């Protein structure tokens, strides 16, 4: 199947986890890719892997919370491919913070809000003119079930993800006239903890997380990156989700229904 033949897709946080799995899926279905991440070495490895699937891939290394990164990545997209069809806003961090919100440091607040929320604002601001020039397209943003319910020691992260759910609705309303759809996904427990948190977690803590997921999730397990990537591709595909915009698609094995 080649749902994305001739399509150009920009993915942030593309060097690992969900971003990499989604880039792989888009590439395997014919897309050309612009991959953005702060980790240049991992990003180059991802590029080689995705090129092996036959895709045309360019990369941009930078911090997504900086306006220059968003502008440069979109300029690179236009210079290389002349258009953009899909923007996948996926980069984020998830540091464990203080138990109570008021104990969170000002620096931690700024860092999480800048990387998780401001980055999406900046990438949309830079990319939407090119999406319009292309004739429309799809924006998919990775939020989280943490934006729907409050988890201990994740208050700023949860607040950042809730903001993305609302940003998705604003984008959907403002740009329907431009033939741009905007949706977000809310994954629950995924198969790996995020890179920035991995260093803080012992293997014992990881085993406990897995056990906790099987207890709390009705389907009894963590979600696979490939499973979530398929939902991103569905929301990116005009053929399959042409009447879906402003939605927050929950992909959590039932975690939030109980
Ligand atoms: P990950 O850590 O493997 O991937 C995140 C990527 O973003 C990394 O490659 C990292 O280098 C990059 N990144 C971080 N800060 C950046 C910055 N300032 N500028 C540019 N790139 C930056 O984690 P993941 O599990 O693949 O997470 C992907 C998305 O899924 C995130 O938005 C996350 O919040 C969300 N999510 C993850 C889980 C989970 O359990 N892993 C659950 C729900 C939602």
mmCIF file of C-alpha atoms and ligand atoms in Angstrom:
data_model
loop_
_atom_site.group_PDB
_atom_site.id
_atom_site.type_symbol
_atom_site.label_atom_id
_atom_site.label_comp_id
_atom_site.label_asym_id
_atom_site.label_seq_id
_atom_site.Cartn_x
_atom_site.Cartn_y
_atom_site.Cartn_z
ATOM 1 C CA UNK A 1 0.000 0.000 0.000
ATOM 2 C CA UNK A 2 1.350 3.486 -0.849
ATOM 3 C CA UNK A 3 -0.927 5.884 1.001
ATOM 4 C CA UNK A 4 1.799 8.542 1.108
ATOM 5 C CA UNK A 5 3.338 8.347 -2.363
ATOM 6 C CA UNK A 6 4.364 11.914 -3.359
ATOM 7 C CA UNK A 7 3.635 13.158 0.158
ATOM 8 C CA UNK A 8 6.142 15.153 2.206
ATOM 9 C CA UNK A 9 6.067 14.595 5.964
ATOM 10 C CA UNK A 10 7.952 16.538 8.653
ATOM 11 C CA UNK A 11 8.462 14.672 11.946
ATOM 12 C CA UNK A 12 9.861 16.227 15.137
ATOM 13 C CA UNK A 13 11.447 13.999 17.779
ATOM 14 C CA UNK A 14 12.241 11.633 14.915
ATOM 15 C CA UNK A 15 15.444 10.089 16.271
ATOM 16 C CA UNK A 16 13.819 7.556 18.577
ATOM 17 C CA UNK A 17 10.650 5.974 19.922
ATOM 18 C CA UNK A 18 7.342 7.022 18.407
ATOM 19 C CA UNK A 19 8.843 9.589 16.015
ATOM 20 C CA UNK A 20 11.183 7.008 14.501
ATOM 21 C CA UNK A 21 8.477 4.321 14.280
ATOM 22 C CA UNK A 22 6.135 6.779 12.547
ATOM 23 C CA UNK A 23 8.844 7.972 10.141
ATOM 24 C CA UNK A 24 9.496 4.313 9.261
ATOM 25 C CA UNK A 25 5.801 3.732 8.547
ATOM 26 C CA UNK A 26 5.459 6.870 6.389
ATOM 27 C CA UNK A 27 8.617 5.899 4.467
ATOM 28 C CA UNK A 28 7.375 2.370 3.887
ATOM 29 C CA UNK A 29 4.229 3.847 2.338
ATOM 30 C CA UNK A 30 6.003 6.130 -0.099
ATOM 31 C CA UNK A 31 6.532 9.426 1.779
ATOM 32 C CA UNK A 32 9.542 11.725 1.603
ATOM 33 C CA UNK A 33 10.662 12.828 5.041
ATOM 34 C CA UNK A 34 12.110 15.755 6.940
ATOM 35 C CA UNK A 35 13.381 14.500 10.300
ATOM 36 C CA UNK A 36 14.058 16.909 13.185
ATOM 37 C CA UNK A 37 15.621 16.122 16.562
ATOM 38 C CA UNK A 38 18.013 17.618 19.100
ATOM 39 C CA UNK A 39 20.191 14.467 19.095
ATOM 40 C CA UNK A 40 22.197 14.779 15.876
ATOM 41 C CA UNK A 41 24.002 11.431 16.159
ATOM 42 C CA UNK A 42 20.800 9.436 16.678
ATOM 43 C CA UNK A 43 19.099 11.429 13.941
ATOM 44 C CA UNK A 44 21.774 10.471 11.393
ATOM 45 C CA UNK A 45 21.338 6.796 12.330
ATOM 46 C CA UNK A 46 17.574 7.171 11.847
ATOM 47 C CA UNK A 47 18.169 8.773 8.423
ATOM 48 C CA UNK A 48 20.296 5.818 7.240
ATOM 49 C CA UNK A 49 17.681 3.357 8.487
ATOM 50 C CA UNK A 50 14.819 5.159 6.760
ATOM 51 C CA UNK A 51 16.723 5.663 3.513
ATOM 52 C CA UNK A 52 17.119 1.876 3.398
ATOM 53 C CA UNK A 53 13.321 1.755 2.992
ATOM 54 C CA UNK A 54 13.764 3.730 -0.236
ATOM 55 C CA UNK A 55 12.646 7.135 1.054
ATOM 56 C CA UNK A 56 14.161 10.528 0.264
ATOM 57 C CA UNK A 57 15.153 11.858 3.712
ATOM 58 C CA UNK A 58 16.649 15.113 4.940
ATOM 59 C CA UNK A 59 17.463 15.952 8.555
ATOM 60 C CA UNK A 60 17.686 19.042 10.673
ATOM 61 C CA UNK A 61 19.331 18.956 14.107
ATOM 62 C CA UNK A 62 18.055 21.522 16.576
ATOM 63 C CA UNK A 63 16.078 22.316 19.692
ATOM 64 C CA UNK A 64 12.378 22.441 18.756
ATOM 65 C CA UNK A 65 11.691 25.093 21.401
ATOM 66 C CA UNK A 66 13.782 27.640 19.451
ATOM 67 C CA UNK A 67 12.135 29.652 16.637
ATOM 68 C CA UNK A 68 15.236 29.228 14.437
ATOM 69 C CA UNK A 69 14.816 25.415 14.455
ATOM 70 C CA UNK A 70 11.232 25.558 13.217
ATOM 71 C CA UNK A 71 12.020 28.186 10.572
ATOM 72 C CA UNK A 72 15.133 26.356 9.322
ATOM 73 C CA UNK A 73 13.376 22.975 9.195
ATOM 74 C CA UNK A 74 10.512 24.401 7.140
ATOM 75 C CA UNK A 75 12.924 26.306 4.854
ATOM 76 C CA UNK A 76 14.817 23.047 4.309
ATOM 77 C CA UNK A 77 11.518 21.298 3.509
ATOM 78 C CA UNK A 78 10.554 23.895 0.910
ATOM 79 C CA UNK A 79 14.050 24.057 -0.622
ATOM 80 C CA UNK A 80 14.275 20.259 -0.905
ATOM 81 C CA UNK A 81 10.744 19.213 -1.779
ATOM 82 C CA UNK A 82 8.891 22.443 -2.664
ATOM 83 C CA UNK A 83 5.941 21.516 -0.441
ATOM 84 C CA UNK A 84 4.697 20.010 2.824
ATOM 85 C CA UNK A 85 1.697 17.701 3.294
ATOM 86 C CA UNK A 86 1.943 16.476 6.881
ATOM 87 C CA UNK A 87 3.395 18.029 10.036
ATOM 88 C CA UNK A 88 3.854 15.556 12.917
ATOM 89 C CA UNK A 89 4.638 17.495 16.135
ATOM 90 C CA UNK A 90 6.015 14.789 18.371
ATOM 91 C CA UNK A 91 9.173 15.893 20.237
ATOM 92 C CA UNK A 92 8.762 16.253 24.000
ATOM 93 C CA UNK A 93 10.365 15.655 27.350
ATOM 94 C CA UNK A 94 8.811 14.105 30.441
ATOM 95 C CA UNK A 95 10.967 14.722 33.504
ATOM 96 C CA UNK A 96 9.682 13.513 36.839
ATOM 97 C CA UNK A 97 8.941 16.662 38.807
ATOM 98 C CA UNK A 98 8.049 17.406 42.424
ATOM 99 C CA UNK A 99 4.980 15.697 43.853
ATOM 100 C CA UNK A 100 3.037 18.936 44.165
ATOM 101 C CA UNK A 101 2.842 21.437 41.342
ATOM 102 C CA UNK A 102 3.908 24.335 43.610
ATOM 103 C CA UNK A 103 7.165 22.528 44.431
ATOM 104 C CA UNK A 104 8.142 22.438 40.747
ATOM 105 C CA UNK A 105 11.046 24.774 39.982
ATOM 106 C CA UNK A 106 10.490 27.778 37.728
ATOM 107 C CA UNK A 107 13.234 26.443 35.436
ATOM 108 C CA UNK A 108 11.543 23.047 35.085
ATOM 109 C CA UNK A 109 8.215 24.731 34.297
ATOM 110 C CA UNK A 110 9.800 26.843 31.551
ATOM 111 C CA UNK A 111 11.720 23.932 30.068
ATOM 112 C CA UNK A 112 8.736 21.568 29.835
ATOM 113 C CA UNK A 113 6.338 24.218 28.536
ATOM 114 C CA UNK A 114 8.888 25.473 25.974
ATOM 115 C CA UNK A 115 9.835 22.051 24.598
ATOM 116 C CA UNK A 116 6.383 20.451 24.723
ATOM 117 C CA UNK A 117 4.040 23.370 23.943
ATOM 118 C CA UNK A 118 5.878 26.384 22.532
ATOM 119 C CA UNK A 119 7.607 24.106 20.000
ATOM 120 C CA UNK A 120 4.252 23.092 18.506
ATOM 121 C CA UNK A 121 3.204 26.747 18.287
ATOM 122 C CA UNK A 122 6.524 27.566 16.555
ATOM 123 C CA UNK A 123 6.369 24.650 14.108
ATOM 124 C CA UNK A 124 2.737 25.398 13.222
ATOM 125 C CA UNK A 125 3.575 29.068 12.714
ATOM 126 C CA UNK A 126 6.468 28.189 10.415
ATOM 127 C CA UNK A 127 4.784 25.298 8.573
ATOM 128 C CA UNK A 128 1.194 26.435 8.030
ATOM 129 C CA UNK A 129 2.083 28.951 5.260
ATOM 130 C CA UNK A 130 3.784 26.089 3.373
ATOM 131 C CA UNK A 131 0.853 23.725 4.014
ATOM 132 C CA UNK A 132 -1.455 26.420 2.608
ATOM 133 C CA UNK A 133 0.831 26.878 -0.416
ATOM 134 C CA UNK A 134 0.670 23.100 -0.933
ATOM 135 C CA UNK A 135 -3.133 23.280 -1.017
ATOM 136 C CA UNK A 136 -3.834 21.973 2.490
ATOM 137 C CA UNK A 137 -2.664 19.077 4.610
ATOM 138 C CA UNK A 138 -2.718 17.471 7.998
ATOM 139 C CA UNK A 139 -1.199 18.389 11.364
ATOM 140 C CA UNK A 140 -0.895 15.613 13.934
ATOM 141 C CA UNK A 141 0.420 16.375 17.419
ATOM 142 C CA UNK A 142 1.417 13.951 20.148
ATOM 143 C CA UNK A 143 -0.415 14.822 23.353
ATOM 144 C CA UNK A 144 -0.914 12.155 26.055
ATOM 145 C CA UNK A 145 -3.415 10.650 28.455
ATOM 146 C CA UNK A 146 -1.433 12.754 30.964
ATOM 147 C CA UNK A 147 -3.300 15.713 29.439
ATOM 148 C CA UNK A 148 -6.620 14.082 30.353
ATOM 149 C CA UNK A 149 -5.965 12.896 33.901
ATOM 150 C CA UNK A 150 -3.587 13.966 36.673
ATOM 151 C CA UNK A 151 -0.685 11.656 37.420
ATOM 152 C CA UNK A 152 1.643 12.082 40.401
ATOM 153 C CA UNK A 153 4.985 13.802 39.678
ATOM 154 C CA UNK A 154 3.905 14.642 36.126
ATOM 155 C CA UNK A 155 1.941 17.830 36.735
ATOM 156 C CA UNK A 156 3.822 20.148 34.359
ATOM 157 C CA UNK A 157 4.011 17.425 31.730
ATOM 158 C CA UNK A 158 0.245 16.849 32.045
ATOM 159 C CA UNK A 159 -0.426 20.580 31.804
ATOM 160 C CA UNK A 160 1.727 20.765 28.659
ATOM 161 C CA UNK A 161 -0.186 17.910 27.034
ATOM 162 C CA UNK A 162 -3.589 19.384 27.984
ATOM 163 C CA UNK A 163 -2.478 22.610 26.285
ATOM 164 C CA UNK A 164 -1.759 20.648 23.091
ATOM 165 C CA UNK A 165 -5.285 19.214 23.085
ATOM 166 C CA UNK A 166 -6.666 22.767 23.186
ATOM 167 C CA UNK A 167 -4.108 24.013 20.634
ATOM 168 C CA UNK A 168 -5.318 21.266 18.290
ATOM 169 C CA UNK A 169 -8.888 22.563 18.555
ATOM 170 C CA UNK A 170 -7.793 26.154 17.815
ATOM 171 C CA UNK A 171 -5.753 25.012 14.813
ATOM 172 C CA UNK A 172 -8.664 22.930 13.520
ATOM 173 C CA UNK A 173 -11.062 25.848 13.779
ATOM 174 C CA UNK A 174 -8.718 28.475 12.351
ATOM 175 C CA UNK A 175 -7.401 26.478 9.393
ATOM 176 C CA UNK A 176 -10.347 24.399 8.177
ATOM 177 C CA UNK A 177 -10.801 27.123 5.547
ATOM 178 C CA UNK A 178 -7.245 26.394 4.355
ATOM 179 C CA UNK A 179 -8.046 22.669 3.953
ATOM 180 C CA UNK A 180 -5.777 21.885 6.885
ATOM 181 C CA UNK A 181 -6.975 19.332 9.421
ATOM 182 C CA UNK A 182 -5.440 19.282 12.907
ATOM 183 C CA UNK A 183 -5.717 16.364 15.306
ATOM 184 C CA UNK A 184 -3.795 15.030 18.271
ATOM 185 C CA UNK A 185 -3.170 11.620 19.734
ATOM 186 C CA UNK A 186 -3.240 10.752 23.432
ATOM 187 C CA UNK A 187 -1.153 7.634 24.010
ATOM 188 C CA UNK A 188 -1.148 6.018 27.450
ATOM 189 C CA UNK A 189 1.639 3.690 28.624
ATOM 190 C CA UNK A 190 3.984 2.972 25.722
ATOM 191 C CA UNK A 191 6.546 0.213 25.402
ATOM 192 C CA UNK A 192 9.512 2.409 26.441
ATOM 193 C CA UNK A 193 9.894 5.305 28.832
ATOM 194 C CA UNK A 194 10.992 8.529 27.203
ATOM 195 C CA UNK A 195 14.705 9.145 26.627
ATOM 196 C CA UNK A 196 15.089 11.956 29.181
ATOM 197 C CA UNK A 197 13.511 9.823 31.887
ATOM 198 C CA UNK A 198 15.350 6.596 31.087
ATOM 199 C CA UNK A 199 18.517 7.794 32.843
ATOM 200 C CA UNK A 200 16.584 8.347 36.057
ATOM 201 C CA UNK A 201 14.997 4.886 36.080
ATOM 202 C CA UNK A 202 16.657 1.731 37.404
ATOM 203 C CA UNK A 203 15.841 -1.576 35.710
ATOM 204 C CA UNK A 204 13.801 -2.393 38.809
ATOM 205 C CA UNK A 205 11.694 0.758 38.268
ATOM 206 C CA UNK A 206 11.165 -0.228 34.628
ATOM 207 C CA UNK A 207 9.918 -3.681 35.629
ATOM 208 C CA UNK A 208 7.561 -2.019 38.136
ATOM 209 C CA UNK A 209 6.274 0.333 35.413
ATOM 210 C CA UNK A 210 5.472 -2.651 33.179
ATOM 211 C CA UNK A 211 3.665 -4.402 36.030
ATOM 212 C CA UNK A 212 1.754 -1.199 36.817
ATOM 213 C CA UNK A 213 0.704 -0.886 33.174
ATOM 214 C CA UNK A 214 -0.623 -4.432 33.061
ATOM 215 C CA UNK A 215 -2.602 -3.734 36.236
ATOM 216 C CA UNK A 216 -4.055 -0.344 35.208
ATOM 217 C CA UNK A 217 -4.681 -0.935 31.507
ATOM 218 C CA UNK A 218 -7.761 -3.021 30.656
ATOM 219 C CA UNK A 219 -5.972 -4.540 27.643
ATOM 220 C CA UNK A 220 -3.306 -5.626 30.133
ATOM 221 C CA UNK A 221 -0.168 -4.289 28.480
ATOM 222 C CA UNK A 222 1.772 -1.258 27.255
ATOM 223 C CA UNK A 223 1.153 0.031 23.735
ATOM 224 C CA UNK A 224 3.640 -0.583 20.937
ATOM 225 C CA UNK A 225 5.143 2.363 19.044
ATOM 226 C CA UNK A 226 4.071 0.736 15.755
ATOM 227 C CA UNK A 227 0.466 0.523 16.978
ATOM 228 C CA UNK A 228 0.431 4.245 17.745
ATOM 229 C CA UNK A 229 2.229 5.087 14.489
ATOM 230 C CA UNK A 230 -0.655 3.494 12.565
ATOM 231 C CA UNK A 231 -3.086 5.957 14.182
ATOM 232 C CA UNK A 232 -0.805 8.879 13.254
ATOM 233 C CA UNK A 233 -0.783 7.665 9.638
ATOM 234 C CA UNK A 234 -4.585 7.315 9.705
ATOM 235 C CA UNK A 235 -4.971 10.928 10.890
ATOM 236 C CA UNK A 236 -2.418 12.095 8.324
ATOM 237 C CA UNK A 237 -4.214 10.363 5.463
ATOM 238 C CA UNK A 238 -6.736 12.544 3.630
ATOM 239 C CA UNK A 239 -8.302 9.410 2.179
ATOM 240 C CA UNK A 240 -8.999 7.809 5.543
ATOM 241 C CA UNK A 241 -9.719 10.680 7.936
ATOM 242 C CA UNK A 242 -10.953 13.487 5.669
ATOM 243 C CA UNK A 243 -13.823 14.403 8.047
ATOM 244 C CA UNK A 244 -11.825 14.267 11.292
ATOM 245 C CA UNK A 245 -10.425 17.523 12.637
ATOM 246 C CA UNK A 246 -9.946 18.937 16.136
ATOM 247 C CA UNK A 247 -10.012 15.449 17.639
ATOM 248 C CA UNK A 248 -7.983 14.027 20.502
ATOM 249 C CA UNK A 249 -7.650 10.333 19.669
ATOM 250 C CA UNK A 250 -7.016 8.273 22.797
ATOM 251 C CA UNK A 251 -4.722 5.256 22.242
ATOM 252 C CA UNK A 252 -4.323 3.769 25.700
ATOM 253 C CA UNK A 253 -5.640 0.193 25.843
ATOM 254 C CA UNK A 254 -8.550 1.550 27.909
ATOM 255 C CA UNK A 255 -6.387 3.192 30.625
ATOM 256 C CA UNK A 256 -8.597 6.298 30.834
ATOM 257 C CA UNK A 257 -11.954 4.521 30.810
ATOM 258 C CA UNK A 258 -11.503 3.088 34.294
HETATM 259 P P1 LIG B 1 11.541 9.509 23.127
HETATM 260 O O1 LIG B 1 12.271 10.170 24.233
HETATM 261 O O2 LIG B 1 12.052 8.197 22.614
HETATM 262 O O3 LIG B 1 11.385 10.486 21.886
HETATM 263 C C1 LIG B 1 11.369 11.878 22.003
HETATM 264 C C2 LIG B 1 12.329 12.465 20.991
HETATM 265 O O4 LIG B 1 12.267 13.893 21.094
HETATM 266 C C3 LIG B 1 13.787 12.050 21.247
HETATM 267 O O5 LIG B 1 14.388 11.574 20.065
HETATM 268 C C4 LIG B 1 14.434 13.342 21.744
HETATM 269 O O6 LIG B 1 15.814 13.461 21.396
HETATM 270 C C5 LIG B 1 13.580 14.398 21.055
HETATM 271 N N1 LIG B 1 13.646 15.685 21.763
HETATM 272 C C6 LIG B 1 13.534 15.908 23.100
HETATM 273 N N2 LIG B 1 13.693 17.215 23.378
HETATM 274 C C7 LIG B 1 13.895 17.838 22.173
HETATM 275 C C8 LIG B 1 14.130 19.178 21.803
HETATM 276 N N3 LIG B 1 14.188 20.159 22.704
HETATM 277 N N4 LIG B 1 14.285 19.468 20.492
HETATM 278 C C9 LIG B 1 14.244 18.484 19.545
HETATM 279 N N5 LIG B 1 14.037 17.176 19.848
HETATM 280 C C10 LIG B 1 13.859 16.864 21.151
HETATM 281 O O7 LIG B 1 10.061 9.338 23.663
HETATM 282 P P2 LIG B 1 8.743 8.711 22.970
HETATM 283 O O8 LIG B 1 8.193 7.717 23.911
HETATM 284 O O9 LIG B 1 9.023 8.330 21.565
HETATM 285 O O10 LIG B 1 7.789 9.994 22.990
HETATM 286 C C11 LIG B 1 7.281 10.569 21.809
HETATM 287 C C12 LIG B 1 6.037 11.362 22.139
HETATM 288 O O11 LIG B 1 5.068 10.491 22.735
HETATM 289 C C13 LIG B 1 6.232 12.501 23.120
HETATM 290 O O12 LIG B 1 5.469 13.612 22.723
HETATM 291 C C14 LIG B 1 5.688 11.954 24.425
HETATM 292 O O13 LIG B 1 5.260 12.973 25.294
HETATM 293 C C15 LIG B 1 4.568 11.077 23.925
HETATM 294 N N6 LIG B 1 4.138 10.020 24.827
HETATM 295 C C16 LIG B 1 5.006 9.053 25.221
HETATM 296 C C17 LIG B 1 4.555 8.043 26.101
HETATM 297 C C18 LIG B 1 5.469 6.922 26.581
HETATM 298 O O14 LIG B 1 5.032 6.139 27.444
HETATM 299 N N7 LIG B 1 6.691 6.787 26.063
HETATM 300 C C19 LIG B 1 3.223 8.067 26.520
HETATM 301 C C20 LIG B 1 2.373 9.082 26.081
HETATM 302 C C21 LIG B 1 2.842 10.063 25.227
#
